[in-house]
Tab-separated table of C-alpha atoms in Angstrom:
chain	number	residue	atom	x	y	z
A	278	MET	CA	2.772	51.904	-131.949
A	279	PHE	CA	0.642	50.114	-130.073
A	280	SER	CA	3.116	48.068	-128.295
A	281	LEU	CA	4.787	50.641	-127.187
A	282	MET	CA	1.770	52.443	-125.854
A	283	ALA	CA	1.244	49.355	-123.878
A	284	ASN	CA	4.423	49.121	-122.358
A	285	CYS	CA	4.008	52.606	-121.417
A	286	CYS	CA	0.901	51.708	-119.921
A	287	ASN	CA	2.022	48.920	-117.887
A	288	TRP	CA	5.346	50.804	-116.512
A	289	LEU	CA	2.703	53.450	-115.351
A	290	LYS	CA	0.782	50.550	-113.691
A	291	ARG	CA	3.560	48.918	-111.936
A	292	TRP	CA	4.846	52.703	-110.767
A	293	GLN	CA	1.540	53.284	-109.147
A	294	GLU	CA	1.318	50.011	-107.806
A	295	PRO	CA	1.675	50.636	-103.411
A	296	ALA	CA	4.650	48.823	-102.507
A	297	ARG	CA	4.150	45.420	-101.140
A	298	LYS	CA	5.048	44.196	-97.963
A	299	VAL	CA	7.013	40.795	-97.681
A	300	THR	CA	8.669	38.902	-94.428
A	301	LEU	CA	11.688	36.906	-94.722
A	302	VAL	CA	13.325	34.672	-91.996
A	303	MET	CA	16.925	33.972	-92.492
A	304	VAL	CA	18.150	30.788	-90.413
A	305	GLY	CA	21.215	28.426	-90.434
A	306	LEU	CA	23.281	26.953	-88.064
A	307	ASP	CA	25.410	29.013	-85.873
A	308	ASN	CA	28.576	30.913	-87.807
A	309	ALA	CA	27.077	30.529	-91.352
A	310	GLY	CA	27.063	34.047	-91.683
A	311	LYS	CA	23.928	35.411	-91.428
A	312	THR	CA	24.128	38.533	-89.282
A	313	ALA	CA	26.937	39.538	-91.767
A	314	THR	CA	24.691	38.737	-94.790
A	315	VAL	CA	22.335	41.014	-93.255
A	316	ARG	CA	24.434	44.014	-92.499
A	317	GLY	CA	25.848	43.701	-96.180
A	318	ILE	CA	22.285	43.946	-97.584
A	319	GLN	CA	21.574	46.843	-95.199
A	320	GLY	CA	24.578	48.788	-96.150
A	321	GLU	CA	26.537	48.280	-93.238
A	322	ASP	CA	29.977	46.824	-92.354
A	323	PRO	CA	29.745	42.779	-92.207
A	324	GLN	CA	33.259	42.615	-90.209
A	325	ASP	CA	33.762	41.892	-86.462
A	326	VAL	CA	29.757	40.826	-85.909
A	327	ALA	CA	29.101	39.297	-82.695
A	328	PRO	CA	26.803	36.061	-82.363
A	329	THR	CA	22.865	36.692	-82.207
A	330	VAL	CA	21.108	36.275	-79.130
A	331	GLY	CA	17.633	35.437	-79.857
A	332	PHE	CA	16.652	37.426	-82.993
A	333	THR	CA	17.283	40.555	-85.067
A	334	LYS	CA	14.796	42.260	-86.818
A	335	VAL	CA	16.162	44.374	-90.316
A	336	ASP	CA	13.425	46.387	-92.141
A	337	LEU	CA	14.662	47.699	-95.595
A	338	LYS	CA	13.347	48.657	-99.105
A	339	GLN	CA	14.067	46.602	-101.894
A	340	GLY	CA	12.673	47.902	-105.494
A	341	LYS	CA	8.616	47.818	-104.933
A	342	PHE	CA	9.147	45.587	-101.755
A	343	GLU	CA	8.989	46.753	-98.189
A	344	VAL	CA	11.135	43.632	-96.568
A	345	THR	CA	11.350	42.748	-93.292
A	346	ILE	CA	14.121	40.483	-92.252
A	347	PHE	CA	14.020	38.230	-89.027
A	348	ASP	CA	17.766	36.950	-88.314
A	349	LEU	CA	17.412	34.353	-86.258
A	350	GLY	CA	20.023	32.920	-83.821
A	351	GLY	CA	21.439	29.252	-84.560
A	352	GLY	CA	22.515	28.049	-81.526
A	353	LYS	CA	21.175	24.622	-80.881
A	354	ARG	CA	19.236	26.075	-77.633
A	355	ILE	CA	17.720	28.767	-79.600
A	356	ARG	CA	16.772	26.933	-82.517
A	357	GLY	CA	13.320	25.856	-80.815
A	358	ILE	CA	12.096	29.369	-81.512
A	359	TRP	CA	12.458	29.472	-85.086
A	360	LYS	CA	8.867	27.800	-85.563
A	361	ASN	CA	7.315	31.048	-83.860
A	362	TYR	CA	8.461	32.947	-86.905
A	363	TYR	CA	7.166	30.473	-89.767
A	364	SER	CA	3.753	31.793	-90.067
A	365	GLU	CA	4.499	35.530	-90.559
A	366	SER	CA	7.361	34.374	-93.526
A	367	HIS	CA	6.461	34.725	-97.082
A	368	GLY	CA	9.554	33.273	-97.927
A	369	VAL	CA	13.391	31.453	-96.402
A	370	VAL	CA	16.938	32.643	-96.624
A	371	PHE	CA	19.034	29.231	-95.468
A	372	VAL	CA	22.526	30.203	-94.594
A	373	VAL	CA	25.386	27.666	-95.399
A	374	ASP	CA	28.854	27.519	-93.673
A	375	SER	CA	30.310	26.271	-97.054
A	376	SER	CA	33.798	25.856	-95.241
A	377	ASP	CA	32.221	23.956	-92.554
A	378	VAL	CA	32.804	20.160	-93.833
A	379	GLN	CA	32.539	18.825	-90.540
A	380	ARG	CA	29.358	20.032	-89.547
A	381	ILE	CA	27.388	19.524	-93.088
A	382	GLN	CA	25.371	16.655	-91.947
A	383	GLU	CA	24.134	18.847	-89.046
A	384	THR	CA	23.359	21.304	-91.587
A	385	ARG	CA	21.309	18.761	-93.822
A	386	ASP	CA	19.089	17.788	-90.326
A	387	THR	CA	18.256	21.270	-89.803
A	388	MET	CA	17.390	22.285	-93.410
A	389	ALA	CA	15.372	18.972	-93.309
A	390	GLU	CA	13.317	19.723	-90.350
A	391	VAL	CA	12.544	23.601	-91.647
A	392	LEU	CA	11.490	22.689	-94.751
A	393	GLN	CA	9.243	19.680	-93.820
A	394	HIS	CA	7.153	22.191	-91.315
A	395	PRO	CA	3.701	22.292	-93.089
A	396	ARG	CA	4.274	26.134	-92.643
A	397	ILE	CA	7.127	26.703	-94.844
A	398	ALA	CA	6.596	23.622	-97.160
A	399	GLY	CA	5.473	25.260	-100.342
A	400	LYS	CA	7.215	28.502	-99.564
A	401	PRO	CA	9.966	29.757	-101.898
A	402	VAL	CA	13.296	29.378	-100.468
A	403	LEU	CA	16.971	30.870	-100.966
A	404	VAL	CA	20.140	28.633	-100.300
A	405	LEU	CA	23.501	30.846	-99.811
A	406	ALA	CA	26.317	28.880	-100.019
A	407	ASN	CA	28.528	31.541	-97.647
A	408	LYS	CA	32.245	31.827	-97.234
A	409	GLN	CA	33.523	30.895	-100.744
A	410	ASP	CA	36.606	33.077	-100.369
A	411	GLN	CA	37.824	30.483	-97.759
A	412	GLU	CA	40.218	27.413	-98.476
A	413	GLY	CA	38.446	24.414	-98.967
A	414	ALA	CA	34.956	25.574	-99.261
A	415	LEU	CA	32.339	23.204	-100.959
A	416	ALA	CA	31.443	24.124	-104.401
A	417	GLU	CA	27.910	24.753	-105.610
A	418	ALA	CA	27.595	21.085	-106.795
A	419	ASP	CA	28.664	19.364	-103.600
A	420	ILE	CA	26.576	21.973	-101.001
A	421	ILE	CA	23.670	19.906	-103.207
A	422	GLU	CA	24.643	16.317	-103.040
A	423	ASN	CA	25.829	16.660	-99.292
A	424	LEU	CA	22.605	18.438	-98.406
A	425	SER	CA	20.500	16.202	-100.705
A	426	LEU	CA	18.358	19.242	-101.634
A	427	GLU	CA	16.787	18.471	-104.908
A	428	LYS	CA	15.248	15.515	-102.850
A	429	LEU	CA	14.157	17.826	-99.785
A	430	VAL	CA	12.851	20.832	-102.334
A	431	ASN	CA	10.667	17.852	-104.448
A	432	GLU	CA	9.837	16.103	-101.135
A	433	ASN	CA	8.114	19.719	-99.653
A	434	LYS	CA	7.368	21.468	-103.309
A	435	CYS	CA	9.659	24.316	-102.735
A	436	LEU	CA	10.837	26.675	-105.324
A	437	CYS	CA	14.578	26.663	-104.553
A	438	GLN	CA	17.797	28.677	-105.683
A	439	ILE	CA	21.506	28.119	-104.452
A	440	GLU	CA	23.917	30.739	-104.543
A	441	PRO	CA	27.517	30.727	-104.009
A	442	CYS	CA	28.481	33.881	-101.994
A	443	SER	CA	30.760	35.435	-99.829
A	444	ALA	CA	29.325	37.965	-97.113
A	445	VAL	CA	32.150	39.883	-96.284
A	446	LEU	CA	33.625	41.071	-99.489
A	447	GLY	CA	31.626	43.815	-99.528
A	448	TYR	CA	28.071	45.657	-98.576
A	449	GLY	CA	25.811	48.386	-99.945
A	450	LYS	CA	26.389	48.757	-103.346
A	451	LYS	CA	29.375	46.559	-103.361
A	452	VAL	CA	27.550	43.790	-101.864
A	453	ASP	CA	28.471	40.362	-103.370
A	454	LYS	CA	26.522	40.181	-106.745
A	455	SER	CA	24.820	36.587	-105.886
A	456	ILE	CA	23.495	37.847	-102.904
A	457	LYS	CA	21.917	40.774	-104.860
A	458	LYS	CA	21.039	37.781	-107.684
A	459	GLY	CA	19.251	35.330	-105.297
A	460	LEU	CA	16.897	37.827	-102.976
A	461	LYS	CA	15.876	39.381	-106.668
A	462	TRP	CA	14.679	35.749	-107.365
A	463	LEU	CA	13.312	34.948	-104.140
A	464	LEU	CA	11.300	38.402	-104.187
A	465	ASN	CA	10.106	38.192	-107.558
A	466	ASN	CA	9.137	34.119	-107.171
A	467	ILE	CA	7.040	35.751	-103.863
A	468	ALA	CA	5.477	38.753	-105.853
A	469	LYS	CA	4.211	36.058	-108.877
A	470	ASP	CA	2.101	34.302	-106.187
A	471	TYR	CA	1.855	37.092	-103.520
A	472	GLU	CA	-1.772	36.882	-103.132
A	473	ALA	CA	-1.832	33.107	-102.165
A	474	ILE	CA	1.097	33.584	-100.149
A	475	THR	CA	0.071	36.404	-98.155
A	476	GLU	CA	-3.801	34.676	-97.581
A	477	ARG	CA	-1.955	31.488	-96.238
A	478	VAL	CA	0.296	33.742	-93.871
A	479	GLN	CA	-2.914	35.509	-92.593
A	480	LYS	CA	-4.541	32.206	-91.980
A	481	ASP	CA	-1.263	30.437	-90.215
A	482	THR	CA	-0.562	33.717	-88.091
A	483	ALA	CA	-4.443	33.556	-86.998
A	484	GLU	CA	-4.511	29.734	-86.174
A	485	GLN	CA	-0.709	30.512	-84.402
A	486	ARG	CA	-2.335	33.184	-82.429
A	487	ALA	CA	-5.501	31.008	-81.370
A	488	GLN	CA	-3.204	28.245	-80.450
A	489	GLU	CA	-1.242	30.580	-78.359
A	490	GLU	CA	-3.925	31.568	-76.344
A	491	GLN	CA	-5.269	28.140	-75.728
A	492	ASP	CA	-1.646	27.007	-74.466
A	493	LYS	CA	-1.874	30.383	-72.180
A	494	LYS	CA	-5.588	29.177	-70.815
A	495	ASP	CA	-4.409	25.557	-70.593
A	496	ARG	CA	-1.109	26.640	-68.474
A	497	ALA	CA	-3.452	28.949	-66.596
A	498	GLU	CA	-5.884	25.728	-65.763
A	499	ARG	CA	-2.787	23.179	-64.633
A	500	VAL	CA	-1.638	26.165	-62.606
A	501	ARG	CA	-4.918	26.697	-60.871
A	502	ARG	CA	-5.501	22.851	-60.590
A	503	ILE	CA	-1.592	22.243	-58.580
A	504	ARG	CA	-2.962	25.170	-56.257
A	505	GLU	CA	-6.141	24.069	-55.546
A	506	GLU	CA	-4.722	20.499	-54.527
A	507	ARG	CA	-1.476	21.805	-52.701
A	508	ASP	CA	-4.102	24.020	-50.545
A	509	ARG	CA	-6.614	21.090	-50.054
A	510	GLU	CA	-3.451	19.295	-48.992
A	511	GLU	CA	-2.522	22.160	-46.584
A	512	ARG	CA	-5.898	22.486	-45.140
A	513	GLU	CA	-6.046	18.714	-44.630
A	514	GLU	CA	-2.582	18.885	-43.107
A	515	ALA	CA	-3.770	21.950	-40.509
A	516	GLU	CA	-6.731	19.986	-39.986
A	517	ARG	CA	-4.872	16.842	-38.455
A	518	GLN	CA	-2.595	19.579	-36.669
A	519	GLY	CA	-4.924	21.810	-35.205
A	520	ARG	CA	-4.125	24.927	-36.508
A	521	THR	CA	-5.175	27.596	-38.469
A	522	ILE	CA	-4.071	28.349	-42.240
A	523	GLN	CA	-3.664	31.895	-43.172
A	524	GLU	CA	-5.671	32.822	-46.276
A	525	ASP	CA	-3.327	33.789	-49.273
A	526	GLY	CA	-3.083	37.086	-50.784
A	527	PRO	CA	-4.644	38.217	-53.746
A	528	ASP	CA	-4.273	36.080	-57.152
A	529	ASP	CA	-0.958	37.491	-59.615
A	530	GLU	CA	-3.390	37.784	-62.117
A	531	ASN	CA	-5.458	40.382	-60.361
A	532	MET	CA	-2.237	42.635	-59.106
A	533	PRO	CA	-0.823	45.503	-61.276
A	534	ASN	CA	1.851	45.126	-62.884
A	535	PRO	CA	4.970	46.168	-61.109
A	536	PHE	CA	6.800	47.284	-64.390
A	537	GLN	CA	5.730	50.406	-65.191
A	538	PRO	CA	7.483	52.729	-68.255
A	539	ILE	CA	10.009	55.329	-66.912
A	540	SER	CA	7.750	57.760	-68.744
A	541	ASN	CA	4.459	56.855	-66.668
A	542	VAL	CA	6.560	57.363	-63.692
A	543	ILE	CA	8.255	60.253	-64.183
A	544	THR	CA	4.482	62.105	-65.025
A	545	GLU	CA	2.747	60.576	-61.693
A	546	LYS	CA	5.997	62.178	-60.067
A	547	GLU	CA	5.516	65.581	-61.706
A	548	ASP	CA	1.861	65.397	-60.680
A	549	ASN	CA	2.245	64.532	-57.161
A	550	GLU	CA	4.760	67.575	-56.817
A	551	LYS	CA	2.028	69.649	-58.323
A	552	GLU	CA	-0.883	68.364	-56.213
A	553	ARG	CA	1.697	69.011	-53.176
A	554	LYS	CA	2.575	72.557	-53.983
A	555	ARG	CA	-1.474	73.648	-54.709
A	556	LEU	CA	-2.168	72.193	-51.579
A	557	GLN	CA	0.367	74.085	-49.433
A	558	GLU	CA	-1.015	77.725	-51.751
A	559	THR	CA	-4.163	76.478	-50.953
A	560	GLY	CA	-3.610	76.412	-46.705
A	561	THR	CA	-1.811	79.590	-47.300
A	562	ASN	CA	-4.472	81.130	-48.646
A	563	SER	CA	-6.931	79.644	-45.992
A	564	VAL	CA	-4.656	80.919	-42.907
A	565	LYS	CA	-4.987	84.284	-44.546
A	566	ALA	CA	-8.730	84.113	-44.904
A	567	ASP	CA	-9.046	82.881	-41.271
A	568	GLN	CA	-7.131	85.838	-39.924
A	569	GLU	CA	-9.080	88.197	-42.025
A	570	GLU	CA	-12.076	87.076	-40.871
A	571	GLU	CA	-11.072	87.166	-37.314
A	572	GLU	CA	-10.272	90.715	-37.666
A	573	ASP	CA	-13.987	91.284	-38.861
A	574	ASP	CA	-15.691	89.396	-36.422
A	575	ILE	CA	-13.775	91.306	-33.733
A	576	ASP	CA	-14.768	94.893	-35.559
A	577	ASP	CA	-18.358	93.252	-35.497
A	578	GLU	CA	-18.386	92.737	-31.357
A	579	GLU	CA	-17.366	96.090	-30.061
A	580	PRO	CA	-19.686	97.293	-27.759
A	581	GLY	CA	-22.068	100.659	-28.298
A	582	ASP	CA	-22.437	100.035	-31.837
A	583	SER	CA	-25.490	102.001	-32.362
A	584	ARG	CA	-27.572	101.900	-35.292
A	585	GLN	CA	-30.639	103.676	-36.751
A	586	THR	CA	-33.943	102.052	-37.417
A	587	PRO	CA	-35.556	103.113	-40.744
A	588	GLN	CA	-39.081	103.522	-39.328
A	589	ASN	CA	-38.798	105.816	-36.556
A	590	GLY	CA	-34.850	107.038	-36.919
A	591	THR	CA	-34.386	106.501	-33.309
A	592	PRO	CA	-30.875	105.168	-32.435
A	593	VAL	CA	-30.815	101.593	-31.050
A	594	VAL	CA	-28.143	99.725	-29.395
A	595	ALA	CA	-28.240	96.654	-30.881
A	596	GLN	CA	-26.259	93.664	-28.973
A	597	GLU	CA	-25.120	90.980	-31.302
A	598	LYS	CA	-24.691	87.873	-30.316
A	599	LYS	CA	-21.074	86.614	-30.437
A	600	LYS	CA	-19.953	84.364	-32.947
A	601	THR	CA	-18.877	81.198	-31.841
A	602	ARG	CA	-15.857	79.531	-34.189
A	603	LYS	CA	-13.950	76.906	-33.233
A	604	LEU	CA	-10.101	77.570	-32.890
A	605	HIS	CA	-8.055	75.810	-35.656
A	606	LEU	CA	-4.704	75.186	-34.458
A	607	LYS	CA	-2.277	75.124	-37.632
A	608	ARG	CA	1.194	74.458	-37.842
A	609	LYS	CA	3.545	77.202	-36.383
A	610	HIS	CA	0.905	78.361	-34.309
A	611	ARG	CA	2.102	79.089	-30.723
A	612	VAL	CA	0.020	79.521	-27.982
A	613	ASP	CA	1.438	81.364	-25.008
A	614	PRO	CA	0.549	81.206	-21.692
A	615	LEU	CA	-1.885	83.992	-20.163
A	616	ARG	CA	-0.011	86.351	-17.181
A	617	THR	CA	-2.048	88.460	-14.876
A	618	GLU	CA	-0.561	91.387	-12.819
A	619	GLU	CA	-1.912	90.546	-9.538
A	620	GLY	CA	-0.338	87.313	-9.521
A	621	PRO	CA	3.262	87.037	-8.274
A	622	THR	CA	5.858	86.799	-10.937
A	623	GLU	CA	8.030	83.341	-11.004
A	624	SER	CA	11.493	83.433	-10.512
A	625	PRO	CA	13.365	81.324	-12.784
A	626	THR	CA	15.751	80.198	-9.857
A	627	PRO	CA	14.223	78.767	-7.010
A	628	PRO	CA	14.908	80.765	-3.739
A	629	PRO	CA	17.875	79.238	-1.140
A	630	ALA	CA	17.007	77.185	1.361
A	631	PRO	CA	16.052	79.015	5.053
A	632	VAL	CA	18.905	78.691	7.597
A	633	GLY	CA	18.265	77.171	10.612
A	634	TRP	CA	19.220	74.879	13.452
A	635	ALA	CA	19.743	72.022	11.471
A	636	THR	CA	22.038	74.324	9.427
A	637	PRO	CA	25.040	75.412	10.748
A	638	LYS	CA	26.861	78.848	9.785
A	639	VAL	CA	30.034	78.442	7.398
A	640	SER	CA	32.093	80.522	9.298
A	641	ARG	CA	36.075	81.394	8.555
A	642	LEU	CA	38.448	79.375	10.071
A	643	PRO	CA	41.739	81.372	12.171
A	644	LYS	CA	44.588	81.732	10.738
A	645	LEU	CA	47.460	78.616	11.548
A	646	GLU	CA	50.361	79.909	12.878
A	647	PRO	CA	53.960	78.043	11.712
A	648	LEU	CA	55.600	75.824	14.664
A	649	GLY	CA	58.476	77.309	16.273
A	650	ASP	CA	57.120	80.862	15.749
A	651	SER	CA	58.401	83.405	18.666
A	652	ARG	CA	54.658	84.878	18.966
A	653	HIS	CA	51.907	83.727	20.578
A	654	SER	CA	48.620	83.350	19.405
A	655	GLU	CA	45.475	85.086	20.967
A	656	PHE	CA	44.638	82.074	23.190
A	657	SER	CA	47.752	82.119	25.114
A	658	LYS	CA	47.510	85.802	25.931
A	659	LYS	CA	43.886	85.388	28.024
A	660	LYS	CA	43.668	84.621	31.298
A	661	PRO	CA	44.680	80.616	32.495
A	662	LEU	CA	41.549	78.959	33.530
A	663	PRO	CA	41.282	78.466	37.854
A	664	PRO	CA	42.705	74.811	38.948
A	665	VAL	CA	40.527	71.949	39.718
A	666	ALA	CA	39.633	71.125	43.200
A	667	ASN	CA	39.218	67.610	44.434
A	668	ARG	CA	36.085	67.459	47.087
A	669	PRO	CA	34.620	63.938	48.684
A	670	PRO	CA	31.654	62.737	47.215
A	671	GLN	CA	27.987	64.079	48.516
A	672	PRO	CA	26.051	61.535	49.937
A	673	ASN	CA	23.057	62.348	47.061
A	674	GLY	CA	25.637	63.673	45.012
A	675	ASP	CA	27.027	62.376	42.071
A	676	ALA	CA	30.877	60.902	42.304
A	677	HIS	CA	31.267	62.867	39.365
A	678	ASP	CA	30.497	66.215	40.049
A	679	VAL	CA	33.221	68.768	39.670
A	680	ILE	CA	33.408	72.138	41.003
A	681	PHE	CA	35.525	74.971	39.648
């Protein structure tokens, strides 16, 4: 009876415990089946999986654990980023391609490098011998022997479990039972020493962030020294050549970031549009107010405005000073020129030039008659000219004088 009540209390205690957050890293050579394994656990179809470039983060719920799995790419060029995720991990899942016998030595070297890292040593490791469904796949004992798994585990004091499996046989509830079994074993071993592992994760994460900040400062200092050295050399060269050097612009650190979220850009554009509309409405209202004020000023400036004083009641003509206002020309305002009635009206076209001695009149030419016509022109009907009489030259006259 007491044992039954104790079991019930323990069950209620475990049920009321909050979910524990666990971070796992999944590593292995390229084409080992890491992404297919993660998709199968997540409940997605593991077929036709593209190679992972960089990493993929997957969040899922396994019992009382909130698991975050970092699926890291396995190419040679990208294996260098694995160490950036070791400090956050509570455990490691190493996927091995059992059918790729030619790369088994490369797999061994990679696993040794992972387990020997100071931020991985001592954490539980799950080894999944994947692709057992293919012909020529190595058995569990052969994988342990070829990878020298016992030696690596003992040297680095890591709890280890190997599970032969096939990630493409099923997914979701039908995922390979070996994968389920291995994941359950890994989470249970993490839960046994959860507080110590979590404390270690927090410490390693803080150290890594501090190291990253220090590396960033060192890089900035190196860049600053290189720039100062380059500027000094340029100044010395300019002094030798006798020319001036243009000062550099602001440093890159003080410049604003040109890459902004699209939501911020849209919000800023909408604010600018609202401000522009508000200014337009304010300008329209100010124009109307100026017009009304001008009309009021004209009414106030009419002559003969008689006002009665409260003392004697006699009418007094008050001459108010004219209000001088500066005329503000606004857009779309047009000022027409003043026209007086006395002045001559200007003709749109200039008058024609006067006809003088230098401008002969244009007369109509007489009509020409065709040749061979029996009719005579009006010139032939006139009286013929008298004959020319020659006379001797006079002593004081001109030899060329002619008398008609």
